[in-house]
Short mmCIF file of N, CA and C and ligand atoms in Angstrom, two decimals:
data_model
loop_
_atom_site.label_atom_id
_atom_site.label_comp_id
_atom_site.label_asym_id
_atom_site.label_seq_id
_atom_site.Cartn_x
_atom_site.Cartn_y
_atom_site.Cartn_z
N MET A 1 -10.23 -18.36 23.83
CA MET A 1 -9.59 -19.56 23.28
C MET A 1 -10.03 -20.78 24.08
N ALA A 2 -10.56 -21.77 23.37
CA ALA A 2 -11.03 -22.95 24.10
C ALA A 2 -11.14 -24.14 23.17
N ILE A 3 -10.78 -25.30 23.71
CA ILE A 3 -11.05 -26.56 23.02
C ILE A 3 -12.44 -27.00 23.50
N LEU A 4 -13.34 -27.16 22.54
CA LEU A 4 -14.73 -27.45 22.89
C LEU A 4 -14.98 -28.96 22.82
N PRO A 5 -15.93 -29.46 23.62
CA PRO A 5 -16.26 -30.88 23.53
C PRO A 5 -16.92 -31.19 22.18
N ILE A 6 -16.54 -32.31 21.57
CA ILE A 6 -17.10 -32.71 20.27
C ILE A 6 -18.32 -33.62 20.50
N VAL A 7 -19.40 -33.26 19.84
CA VAL A 7 -20.65 -34.02 19.92
C VAL A 7 -20.49 -35.31 19.12
N GLU A 8 -20.89 -36.44 19.72
CA GLU A 8 -20.74 -37.74 19.04
C GLU A 8 -22.08 -38.44 18.90
N VAL A 9 -22.15 -39.38 17.92
CA VAL A 9 -23.35 -40.20 17.77
C VAL A 9 -23.58 -40.98 19.06
N PRO A 10 -24.82 -41.17 19.45
CA PRO A 10 -26.08 -40.84 18.77
C PRO A 10 -26.71 -39.51 19.22
N ASP A 11 -25.91 -38.53 19.57
CA ASP A 11 -26.46 -37.25 20.04
C ASP A 11 -27.40 -36.64 18.98
N PRO A 12 -28.65 -36.35 19.34
CA PRO A 12 -29.62 -35.85 18.35
C PRO A 12 -29.24 -34.49 17.74
N ARG A 13 -28.33 -33.76 18.39
CA ARG A 13 -27.91 -32.46 17.81
C ARG A 13 -27.27 -32.66 16.45
N LEU A 14 -26.64 -33.82 16.23
CA LEU A 14 -25.98 -34.07 14.93
C LEU A 14 -27.01 -34.19 13.80
N ARG A 15 -28.29 -34.34 14.15
CA ARG A 15 -29.35 -34.48 13.14
C ARG A 15 -30.05 -33.16 12.86
N GLN A 16 -29.66 -32.11 13.58
CA GLN A 16 -30.26 -30.79 13.38
C GLN A 16 -29.82 -30.19 12.06
N ILE A 17 -30.69 -29.36 11.48
CA ILE A 17 -30.29 -28.59 10.30
C ILE A 17 -29.78 -27.24 10.80
N SER A 18 -28.58 -26.87 10.35
CA SER A 18 -27.95 -25.63 10.82
C SER A 18 -28.51 -24.42 10.06
N SER A 19 -28.59 -23.29 10.74
CA SER A 19 -29.15 -22.05 10.16
C SER A 19 -28.06 -21.22 9.50
N PRO A 20 -28.44 -20.48 8.43
CA PRO A 20 -27.47 -19.58 7.80
C PRO A 20 -26.97 -18.52 8.78
N VAL A 21 -25.73 -18.10 8.58
CA VAL A 21 -25.16 -17.00 9.36
C VAL A 21 -25.66 -15.70 8.73
N LYS A 22 -26.24 -14.84 9.57
CA LYS A 22 -26.81 -13.58 9.04
C LYS A 22 -25.72 -12.52 8.90
N GLU A 23 -24.82 -12.51 9.87
CA GLU A 23 -23.76 -11.49 9.86
C GLU A 23 -22.47 -12.13 10.37
N VAL A 24 -21.40 -11.95 9.61
CA VAL A 24 -20.09 -12.48 10.03
C VAL A 24 -19.48 -11.47 11.01
N ASN A 25 -19.80 -11.66 12.30
CA ASN A 25 -19.38 -10.68 13.31
C ASN A 25 -18.36 -11.29 14.27
N ALA A 26 -18.04 -10.54 15.32
CA ALA A 26 -17.00 -10.97 16.27
C ALA A 26 -17.37 -12.27 16.95
N GLU A 27 -18.66 -12.48 17.20
CA GLU A 27 -19.12 -13.70 17.86
C GLU A 27 -18.83 -14.91 16.97
N VAL A 28 -19.11 -14.77 15.67
CA VAL A 28 -18.84 -15.85 14.71
C VAL A 28 -17.34 -16.09 14.63
N ARG A 29 -16.55 -15.02 14.59
CA ARG A 29 -15.09 -15.19 14.50
C ARG A 29 -14.51 -15.84 15.76
N ALA A 30 -15.11 -15.56 16.91
CA ALA A 30 -14.65 -16.20 18.16
C ALA A 30 -14.95 -17.70 18.10
N LEU A 31 -16.12 -18.05 17.57
CA LEU A 31 -16.47 -19.46 17.42
C LEU A 31 -15.49 -20.16 16.48
N ILE A 32 -15.16 -19.49 15.34
CA ILE A 32 -14.24 -20.06 14.35
C ILE A 32 -12.88 -20.35 15.00
N LYS A 33 -12.42 -19.44 15.83
CA LYS A 33 -11.14 -19.62 16.52
C LYS A 33 -11.17 -20.86 17.41
N ASP A 34 -12.24 -21.00 18.16
CA ASP A 34 -12.39 -22.18 19.03
C ASP A 34 -12.54 -23.45 18.20
N MET A 35 -13.21 -23.34 17.05
CA MET A 35 -13.37 -24.53 16.20
C MET A 35 -12.02 -24.99 15.65
N PHE A 36 -11.16 -24.04 15.24
CA PHE A 36 -9.82 -24.44 14.76
C PHE A 36 -9.04 -25.12 15.89
N GLU A 37 -9.10 -24.52 17.07
CA GLU A 37 -8.37 -25.10 18.20
C GLU A 37 -8.84 -26.52 18.48
N THR A 38 -10.15 -26.70 18.44
CA THR A 38 -10.76 -28.01 18.70
C THR A 38 -10.37 -29.01 17.62
N MET A 39 -10.40 -28.55 16.35
CA MET A 39 -10.06 -29.43 15.22
C MET A 39 -8.60 -29.86 15.27
N TYR A 40 -7.70 -28.91 15.52
CA TYR A 40 -6.26 -29.26 15.56
C TYR A 40 -5.97 -30.18 16.74
N ASP A 41 -6.68 -29.97 17.84
CA ASP A 41 -6.45 -30.80 19.03
C ASP A 41 -6.92 -32.23 18.82
N ALA A 42 -7.99 -32.40 18.01
CA ALA A 42 -8.67 -33.72 17.92
C ALA A 42 -7.74 -34.89 17.56
N PRO A 43 -6.93 -34.90 16.49
CA PRO A 43 -6.90 -33.93 15.41
C PRO A 43 -7.81 -34.38 14.28
N GLY A 44 -8.28 -33.38 13.50
CA GLY A 44 -9.11 -33.66 12.33
C GLY A 44 -8.76 -32.68 11.24
N ILE A 45 -9.32 -32.92 10.03
CA ILE A 45 -9.03 -32.03 8.90
C ILE A 45 -10.20 -31.10 8.60
N GLY A 46 -11.31 -31.30 9.31
CA GLY A 46 -12.47 -30.43 9.11
C GLY A 46 -13.35 -30.49 10.34
N LEU A 47 -14.19 -29.47 10.50
CA LEU A 47 -15.12 -29.45 11.63
C LEU A 47 -16.29 -28.53 11.28
N ALA A 48 -17.50 -29.03 11.54
CA ALA A 48 -18.71 -28.21 11.36
C ALA A 48 -19.15 -27.71 12.74
N ALA A 49 -19.74 -26.51 12.77
CA ALA A 49 -20.11 -25.90 14.06
C ALA A 49 -21.02 -26.80 14.88
N ILE A 50 -21.92 -27.54 14.21
CA ILE A 50 -22.83 -28.41 14.97
C ILE A 50 -22.07 -29.50 15.71
N GLN A 51 -20.86 -29.82 15.27
CA GLN A 51 -20.06 -30.84 15.98
C GLN A 51 -19.56 -30.33 17.34
N VAL A 52 -19.65 -29.02 17.54
CA VAL A 52 -19.39 -28.48 18.88
C VAL A 52 -20.69 -27.89 19.44
N GLY A 53 -21.83 -28.32 18.87
CA GLY A 53 -23.14 -28.00 19.43
C GLY A 53 -23.75 -26.70 18.98
N VAL A 54 -23.14 -26.03 18.00
CA VAL A 54 -23.67 -24.73 17.54
C VAL A 54 -24.29 -24.91 16.16
N PRO A 55 -25.63 -24.77 16.04
CA PRO A 55 -26.31 -25.10 14.78
C PRO A 55 -26.31 -23.96 13.77
N ILE A 56 -25.13 -23.49 13.38
CA ILE A 56 -25.04 -22.46 12.33
C ILE A 56 -24.10 -22.95 11.22
N ARG A 57 -24.27 -22.34 10.02
CA ARG A 57 -23.59 -22.86 8.83
C ARG A 57 -22.15 -22.32 8.74
N VAL A 58 -21.31 -22.86 9.61
CA VAL A 58 -19.89 -22.49 9.68
C VAL A 58 -19.07 -23.77 9.67
N LEU A 59 -18.06 -23.82 8.78
CA LEU A 59 -17.14 -24.96 8.70
C LEU A 59 -15.72 -24.45 8.77
N VAL A 60 -14.85 -25.22 9.38
CA VAL A 60 -13.41 -24.93 9.28
C VAL A 60 -12.74 -26.18 8.72
N MET A 61 -11.62 -25.95 8.05
CA MET A 61 -10.93 -27.05 7.40
C MET A 61 -9.44 -26.73 7.34
N ASP A 62 -8.63 -27.76 7.49
CA ASP A 62 -7.20 -27.61 7.22
C ASP A 62 -6.69 -28.98 6.80
N LEU A 63 -6.37 -29.09 5.52
CA LEU A 63 -5.92 -30.38 4.99
C LEU A 63 -4.43 -30.54 5.17
N HIS A 64 -3.89 -29.95 6.24
CA HIS A 64 -2.45 -30.01 6.49
C HIS A 64 -1.94 -31.43 6.34
N GLU A 65 -0.87 -31.54 5.58
CA GLU A 65 -0.18 -32.81 5.42
C GLU A 65 0.47 -33.14 6.75
N PRO A 66 0.49 -34.43 7.12
CA PRO A 66 1.29 -34.79 8.28
C PRO A 66 2.74 -34.35 8.01
N GLU A 67 3.41 -33.92 9.05
CA GLU A 67 4.78 -33.41 8.88
C GLU A 67 5.63 -34.37 8.08
N GLU A 68 6.26 -33.84 7.05
CA GLU A 68 7.18 -34.69 6.30
C GLU A 68 8.52 -34.71 7.02
N GLU A 69 9.29 -35.76 6.74
CA GLU A 69 10.55 -35.92 7.44
C GLU A 69 11.40 -34.66 7.35
N GLY A 70 11.71 -34.14 8.52
CA GLY A 70 12.57 -32.97 8.57
C GLY A 70 11.89 -31.68 8.16
N GLY A 71 10.65 -31.78 7.65
CA GLY A 71 9.97 -30.57 7.17
C GLY A 71 9.11 -29.94 8.25
N GLU A 72 8.66 -28.73 7.97
CA GLU A 72 7.76 -28.03 8.86
C GLU A 72 6.34 -28.49 8.54
N PRO A 73 5.46 -28.57 9.53
CA PRO A 73 4.07 -28.85 9.19
C PRO A 73 3.49 -27.69 8.35
N VAL A 74 2.76 -28.06 7.31
CA VAL A 74 2.19 -27.03 6.43
C VAL A 74 0.74 -26.79 6.85
N ASN A 75 0.46 -25.61 7.32
CA ASN A 75 -0.92 -25.31 7.71
C ASN A 75 -1.62 -24.52 6.63
N ASP A 76 -2.89 -24.87 6.40
CA ASP A 76 -3.67 -24.23 5.35
C ASP A 76 -5.11 -24.06 5.86
N PRO A 77 -5.29 -23.17 6.86
CA PRO A 77 -6.63 -23.03 7.44
C PRO A 77 -7.60 -22.39 6.45
N ARG A 78 -8.80 -22.95 6.36
CA ARG A 78 -9.85 -22.41 5.49
C ARG A 78 -11.16 -22.35 6.26
N VAL A 79 -11.92 -21.30 6.01
CA VAL A 79 -13.22 -21.10 6.65
C VAL A 79 -14.29 -21.05 5.58
N PHE A 80 -15.39 -21.73 5.79
CA PHE A 80 -16.52 -21.72 4.86
C PHE A 80 -17.78 -21.36 5.64
N ILE A 81 -18.35 -20.21 5.31
CA ILE A 81 -19.59 -19.77 5.95
C ILE A 81 -20.69 -19.78 4.89
N ASN A 82 -21.86 -20.29 5.25
CA ASN A 82 -23.01 -20.41 4.32
C ASN A 82 -22.59 -21.01 2.97
N PRO A 83 -21.87 -22.13 2.97
CA PRO A 83 -21.39 -22.69 1.70
C PRO A 83 -22.54 -23.25 0.86
N GLU A 84 -22.37 -23.18 -0.46
CA GLU A 84 -23.35 -23.75 -1.40
C GLU A 84 -22.57 -24.51 -2.45
N ILE A 85 -23.12 -25.64 -2.90
CA ILE A 85 -22.55 -26.34 -4.05
C ILE A 85 -23.36 -25.92 -5.26
N LEU A 86 -22.69 -25.33 -6.24
CA LEU A 86 -23.38 -24.80 -7.42
C LEU A 86 -23.56 -25.90 -8.46
N THR A 87 -22.47 -26.63 -8.71
CA THR A 87 -22.53 -27.76 -9.65
C THR A 87 -21.59 -28.84 -9.14
N HIS A 88 -21.85 -30.07 -9.57
CA HIS A 88 -20.93 -31.14 -9.23
C HIS A 88 -20.77 -32.07 -10.42
N SER A 89 -19.64 -32.76 -10.48
CA SER A 89 -19.36 -33.67 -11.59
C SER A 89 -20.30 -34.87 -11.51
N GLU A 90 -20.54 -35.48 -12.67
CA GLU A 90 -21.30 -36.73 -12.72
C GLU A 90 -20.47 -37.83 -12.09
N GLU A 91 -19.17 -37.76 -12.38
CA GLU A 91 -18.27 -38.82 -11.92
C GLU A 91 -18.10 -38.78 -10.41
N GLU A 92 -18.24 -39.96 -9.79
CA GLU A 92 -18.03 -40.06 -8.35
C GLU A 92 -16.77 -40.87 -8.06
N VAL A 93 -16.15 -40.55 -6.94
CA VAL A 93 -14.96 -41.30 -6.54
C VAL A 93 -15.10 -41.73 -5.08
N PRO A 94 -14.57 -42.91 -4.76
CA PRO A 94 -14.63 -43.37 -3.37
C PRO A 94 -13.49 -42.78 -2.56
N TYR A 95 -13.75 -42.53 -1.28
CA TYR A 95 -12.70 -42.05 -0.39
C TYR A 95 -12.97 -42.65 1.00
N LEU A 96 -11.92 -43.08 1.67
CA LEU A 96 -12.06 -43.67 3.00
C LEU A 96 -12.27 -42.53 4.00
N GLU A 97 -13.53 -42.38 4.45
CA GLU A 97 -13.86 -41.25 5.33
C GLU A 97 -13.93 -41.66 6.79
N GLY A 98 -13.68 -40.67 7.62
CA GLY A 98 -13.87 -40.81 9.06
C GLY A 98 -14.58 -39.56 9.54
N CYS A 99 -14.98 -39.54 10.80
CA CYS A 99 -15.69 -38.36 11.33
C CYS A 99 -15.42 -38.27 12.82
N LEU A 100 -15.11 -37.07 13.28
CA LEU A 100 -14.83 -36.88 14.71
C LEU A 100 -16.06 -37.19 15.56
N SER A 101 -17.25 -37.19 14.96
CA SER A 101 -18.48 -37.48 15.68
C SER A 101 -18.83 -38.97 15.65
N VAL A 102 -18.04 -39.76 14.89
CA VAL A 102 -18.17 -41.22 14.82
C VAL A 102 -16.76 -41.77 15.06
N PRO A 103 -16.23 -41.59 16.27
CA PRO A 103 -14.79 -41.70 16.48
C PRO A 103 -14.19 -43.06 16.09
N ASP A 104 -13.04 -42.98 15.43
CA ASP A 104 -12.21 -44.14 15.09
C ASP A 104 -12.87 -45.15 14.15
N GLN A 105 -13.86 -44.74 13.39
CA GLN A 105 -14.51 -45.61 12.42
C GLN A 105 -14.30 -45.03 11.03
N TYR A 106 -14.03 -45.91 10.06
CA TYR A 106 -13.74 -45.46 8.70
C TYR A 106 -14.50 -46.31 7.71
N ALA A 107 -14.96 -45.70 6.63
CA ALA A 107 -15.64 -46.46 5.58
C ALA A 107 -15.54 -45.67 4.28
N GLU A 108 -15.59 -46.40 3.17
CA GLU A 108 -15.52 -45.74 1.87
C GLU A 108 -16.86 -45.14 1.50
N VAL A 109 -16.81 -43.87 1.09
CA VAL A 109 -18.01 -43.15 0.65
C VAL A 109 -17.74 -42.64 -0.76
N GLU A 110 -18.74 -42.76 -1.63
CA GLU A 110 -18.61 -42.24 -3.00
C GLU A 110 -19.26 -40.86 -3.06
N ARG A 111 -18.53 -39.92 -3.64
CA ARG A 111 -19.07 -38.56 -3.81
C ARG A 111 -18.57 -38.02 -5.13
N PRO A 112 -19.27 -36.97 -5.64
CA PRO A 112 -18.77 -36.33 -6.87
C PRO A 112 -17.29 -35.97 -6.74
N ASP A 113 -16.56 -36.18 -7.82
CA ASP A 113 -15.11 -35.99 -7.88
C ASP A 113 -14.72 -34.52 -7.76
N HIS A 114 -15.50 -33.65 -8.44
CA HIS A 114 -15.23 -32.22 -8.26
C HIS A 114 -16.52 -31.44 -8.21
N ILE A 115 -16.44 -30.29 -7.53
CA ILE A 115 -17.62 -29.46 -7.31
C ILE A 115 -17.26 -28.00 -7.53
N ARG A 116 -18.28 -27.20 -7.87
CA ARG A 116 -18.10 -25.75 -7.90
C ARG A 116 -18.86 -25.22 -6.70
N ALA A 117 -18.19 -24.48 -5.82
CA ALA A 117 -18.81 -24.06 -4.57
C ALA A 117 -18.67 -22.55 -4.36
N ARG A 118 -19.60 -22.02 -3.59
CA ARG A 118 -19.58 -20.59 -3.22
C ARG A 118 -19.74 -20.51 -1.71
N TRP A 119 -19.03 -19.58 -1.07
CA TRP A 119 -19.09 -19.45 0.38
C TRP A 119 -18.55 -18.08 0.78
N LEU A 120 -18.73 -17.76 2.05
CA LEU A 120 -18.15 -16.54 2.62
C LEU A 120 -16.98 -16.94 3.51
N ASP A 121 -15.97 -16.07 3.58
CA ASP A 121 -14.88 -16.33 4.51
C ASP A 121 -15.13 -15.59 5.83
N GLU A 122 -14.15 -15.63 6.74
CA GLU A 122 -14.33 -15.05 8.08
C GLU A 122 -14.43 -13.53 8.06
N LYS A 123 -14.11 -12.92 6.89
CA LYS A 123 -14.28 -11.47 6.78
C LYS A 123 -15.59 -11.13 6.09
N GLY A 124 -16.36 -12.15 5.72
CA GLY A 124 -17.63 -11.91 5.03
C GLY A 124 -17.47 -11.77 3.53
N LYS A 125 -16.25 -12.04 3.03
CA LYS A 125 -15.98 -11.92 1.60
C LYS A 125 -16.42 -13.19 0.87
N GLN A 126 -17.07 -12.99 -0.29
CA GLN A 126 -17.57 -14.15 -1.04
C GLN A 126 -16.49 -14.75 -1.92
N HIS A 127 -16.48 -16.09 -1.97
CA HIS A 127 -15.56 -16.84 -2.84
C HIS A 127 -16.36 -17.79 -3.70
N GLU A 128 -15.86 -18.04 -4.92
CA GLU A 128 -16.45 -19.08 -5.76
C GLU A 128 -15.29 -19.78 -6.44
N GLU A 129 -15.23 -21.11 -6.29
CA GLU A 129 -14.08 -21.88 -6.79
C GLU A 129 -14.50 -23.27 -7.19
N GLN A 130 -13.75 -23.84 -8.11
CA GLN A 130 -13.88 -25.26 -8.41
C GLN A 130 -12.93 -26.02 -7.47
N LEU A 131 -13.45 -27.03 -6.79
CA LEU A 131 -12.64 -27.78 -5.84
C LEU A 131 -12.61 -29.24 -6.24
N ASP A 132 -11.45 -29.87 -6.02
CA ASP A 132 -11.39 -31.31 -6.30
C ASP A 132 -10.53 -32.00 -5.25
N GLY A 133 -10.34 -33.30 -5.42
CA GLY A 133 -9.51 -34.06 -4.48
C GLY A 133 -10.08 -34.03 -3.07
N LEU A 134 -9.18 -34.10 -2.10
CA LEU A 134 -9.59 -34.17 -0.70
C LEU A 134 -10.40 -32.95 -0.27
N LEU A 135 -10.09 -31.80 -0.86
CA LEU A 135 -10.83 -30.58 -0.52
C LEU A 135 -12.32 -30.73 -0.87
N ALA A 136 -12.60 -31.32 -2.05
CA ALA A 136 -14.00 -31.55 -2.46
C ALA A 136 -14.66 -32.58 -1.56
N VAL A 137 -13.92 -33.65 -1.24
CA VAL A 137 -14.46 -34.70 -0.34
C VAL A 137 -14.82 -34.07 1.00
N CYS A 138 -13.87 -33.33 1.55
CA CYS A 138 -14.04 -32.79 2.90
C CYS A 138 -15.16 -31.75 2.93
N LEU A 139 -15.23 -30.88 1.93
CA LEU A 139 -16.30 -29.88 1.93
C LEU A 139 -17.67 -30.56 1.85
N GLN A 140 -17.78 -31.60 1.04
CA GLN A 140 -19.07 -32.30 0.95
C GLN A 140 -19.41 -33.00 2.27
N HIS A 141 -18.41 -33.59 2.92
CA HIS A 141 -18.62 -34.23 4.23
C HIS A 141 -19.09 -33.17 5.25
N GLU A 142 -18.41 -32.02 5.26
CA GLU A 142 -18.77 -30.96 6.23
C GLU A 142 -20.14 -30.38 5.93
N MET A 143 -20.45 -30.20 4.63
CA MET A 143 -21.75 -29.63 4.26
C MET A 143 -22.88 -30.59 4.62
N ASP A 144 -22.63 -31.89 4.57
CA ASP A 144 -23.62 -32.86 5.05
C ASP A 144 -23.97 -32.58 6.51
N HIS A 145 -22.97 -32.27 7.34
CA HIS A 145 -23.24 -31.98 8.76
C HIS A 145 -24.25 -30.85 8.90
N LEU A 146 -24.22 -29.88 7.99
CA LEU A 146 -25.14 -28.75 8.08
C LEU A 146 -26.59 -29.18 7.86
N GLU A 147 -26.75 -30.34 7.20
CA GLU A 147 -28.09 -30.89 6.93
C GLU A 147 -28.42 -32.04 7.88
N GLY A 148 -27.57 -32.27 8.88
CA GLY A 148 -27.83 -33.36 9.83
C GLY A 148 -27.49 -34.72 9.27
N ILE A 149 -26.62 -34.76 8.25
CA ILE A 149 -26.25 -36.02 7.60
C ILE A 149 -24.83 -36.40 8.00
N LEU A 150 -24.62 -37.70 8.28
CA LEU A 150 -23.30 -38.22 8.64
C LEU A 150 -22.80 -39.13 7.53
N PHE A 151 -21.49 -39.35 7.47
CA PHE A 151 -20.96 -40.18 6.38
C PHE A 151 -21.54 -41.59 6.40
N ILE A 152 -21.88 -42.08 7.59
CA ILE A 152 -22.44 -43.43 7.68
C ILE A 152 -23.81 -43.54 7.01
N ASP A 153 -24.48 -42.40 6.82
CA ASP A 153 -25.78 -42.41 6.13
C ASP A 153 -25.64 -42.75 4.65
N HIS A 154 -24.41 -42.61 4.11
CA HIS A 154 -24.16 -42.93 2.70
C HIS A 154 -23.87 -44.41 2.49
N LEU A 155 -23.75 -45.17 3.59
CA LEU A 155 -23.41 -46.59 3.49
C LEU A 155 -24.68 -47.43 3.39
N SER A 156 -24.52 -48.69 2.98
CA SER A 156 -25.64 -49.63 3.04
C SER A 156 -26.00 -49.82 4.50
N ARG A 157 -27.24 -50.28 4.74
CA ARG A 157 -27.69 -50.47 6.11
C ARG A 157 -26.77 -51.44 6.85
N LEU A 158 -26.36 -52.50 6.16
CA LEU A 158 -25.49 -53.50 6.76
C LEU A 158 -24.16 -52.89 7.20
N LYS A 159 -23.56 -52.12 6.29
CA LYS A 159 -22.26 -51.50 6.62
C LYS A 159 -22.40 -50.49 7.74
N ARG A 160 -23.51 -49.71 7.71
CA ARG A 160 -23.73 -48.70 8.76
C ARG A 160 -23.86 -49.39 10.12
N GLU A 161 -24.60 -50.49 10.15
CA GLU A 161 -24.79 -51.20 11.42
C GLU A 161 -23.48 -51.80 11.91
N MET A 162 -22.64 -52.24 10.96
CA MET A 162 -21.32 -52.77 11.35
C MET A 162 -20.47 -51.68 11.99
N VAL A 163 -20.49 -50.49 11.38
CA VAL A 163 -19.70 -49.37 11.92
C VAL A 163 -20.20 -49.01 13.32
N LEU A 164 -21.53 -48.93 13.49
CA LEU A 164 -22.08 -48.53 14.79
C LEU A 164 -21.81 -49.60 15.86
N LYS A 165 -21.82 -50.88 15.42
CA LYS A 165 -21.51 -51.97 16.35
C LYS A 165 -20.06 -51.89 16.82
N LYS A 166 -19.17 -51.62 15.85
CA LYS A 166 -17.74 -51.50 16.20
C LYS A 166 -17.52 -50.33 17.15
N LEU A 167 -18.24 -49.24 16.91
CA LEU A 167 -18.12 -48.07 17.78
C LEU A 167 -18.62 -48.41 19.19
N ALA A 168 -19.75 -49.11 19.27
CA ALA A 168 -20.31 -49.48 20.58
C ALA A 168 -19.33 -50.39 21.33
N LYS A 169 -18.71 -51.32 20.58
CA LYS A 169 -17.76 -52.23 21.20
C LYS A 169 -16.53 -51.49 21.71
N MET A 170 -16.05 -50.56 20.85
CA MET A 170 -14.88 -49.77 21.24
C MET A 170 -15.16 -48.97 22.52
N ARG A 171 -16.35 -48.38 22.58
CA ARG A 171 -16.71 -47.60 23.78
C ARG A 171 -16.81 -48.51 25.00
N LYS A 172 -17.37 -49.70 24.80
CA LYS A 172 -17.54 -50.63 25.91
C LYS A 172 -16.16 -51.06 26.43
N ASP A 173 -15.26 -51.40 25.49
CA ASP A 173 -13.90 -51.80 25.86
C ASP A 173 -13.18 -50.69 26.60
N ARG A 174 -13.53 -49.45 26.23
CA ARG A 174 -12.89 -48.31 26.91
C ARG A 174 -13.62 -47.93 28.18
N GLY A 175 -14.68 -48.69 28.51
CA GLY A 175 -15.41 -48.42 29.74
C GLY A 175 -16.39 -47.28 29.66
N GLU A 176 -16.75 -46.91 28.40
CA GLU A 176 -17.76 -45.87 28.26
C GLU A 176 -19.12 -46.54 28.13
N ARG A 177 -20.16 -45.76 28.27
CA ARG A 177 -21.53 -46.26 28.11
C ARG A 177 -21.77 -46.53 26.63
N ALA A 178 -22.37 -47.66 26.30
CA ALA A 178 -22.61 -48.02 24.89
C ALA A 178 -23.65 -47.10 24.27
N ALA A 179 -23.55 -46.95 22.92
CA ALA A 179 -24.48 -46.06 22.20
C ALA A 179 -25.87 -46.68 22.14
O1 LIG B 201 -10.87 -35.45 10.30
C1 LIG B 201 -11.62 -35.84 9.41
N1 LIG B 201 -11.11 -36.60 8.41
C2 LIG B 201 -11.80 -36.91 7.26
C3 LIG B 201 -11.29 -37.90 6.43
C4 LIG B 201 -11.94 -38.23 5.27
C5 LIG B 201 -13.09 -37.59 4.90
C6 LIG B 201 -13.63 -36.62 5.72
C7 LIG B 201 -12.99 -36.27 6.89
S1 LIG B 201 -13.64 -35.02 7.89
C8 LIG B 201 -13.06 -35.52 9.45
C9 LIG B 201 -13.40 -34.48 10.52
C10 LIG B 201 -14.90 -34.37 10.66
O2 LIG B 201 -15.57 -35.17 11.24
N2 LIG B 201 -15.47 -33.39 10.05
O3 LIG B 201 -16.81 -33.25 10.08
NI1 LIG B 202 -17.61 -35.26 10.28
#
């Protein structure tokens, strides 16, 4: 059990293409456990293995709602191994995205509204489902990480530079080395 350091821009590892998982074994399951711990600690709603420096096609996700008044937090952990998008809608919708690897920066990204996806779970069992809403947004964001793509790559050059400038300023104000 471990909370792993999250890789942030401009680390070149975020640009790597992740390799398919050949066998869903104990080593992969141990990584998944650490990824959940890291994601919940951050906190975030999704995490790709490359964000903790491991270039394999493993994603974890939990779209847990923030605790409602007086209610219990609802956890819904999901694992996606070797995910594929089979089809996607023509219609795109904007969503205000953020990324643990581009800390504290948010921008609207347009993506297909719903997708049909196939993946393996942590037991190696295959799933195929139509996904929409935040689940579709998040899976597409995480699958981009597997190809070395970040949400800021979907923005205009001007907007991307604004986001990176704000990040550099935030780091400078916090006394970190600028990107
Ligand atoms: O925690 C996260 N929130 C989020 C919000 C909108 C769209 C995508 C995301 S994913 C992000 C965690 C992350 O960086 N995953 O790669
Ligand atoms: Ni991300």
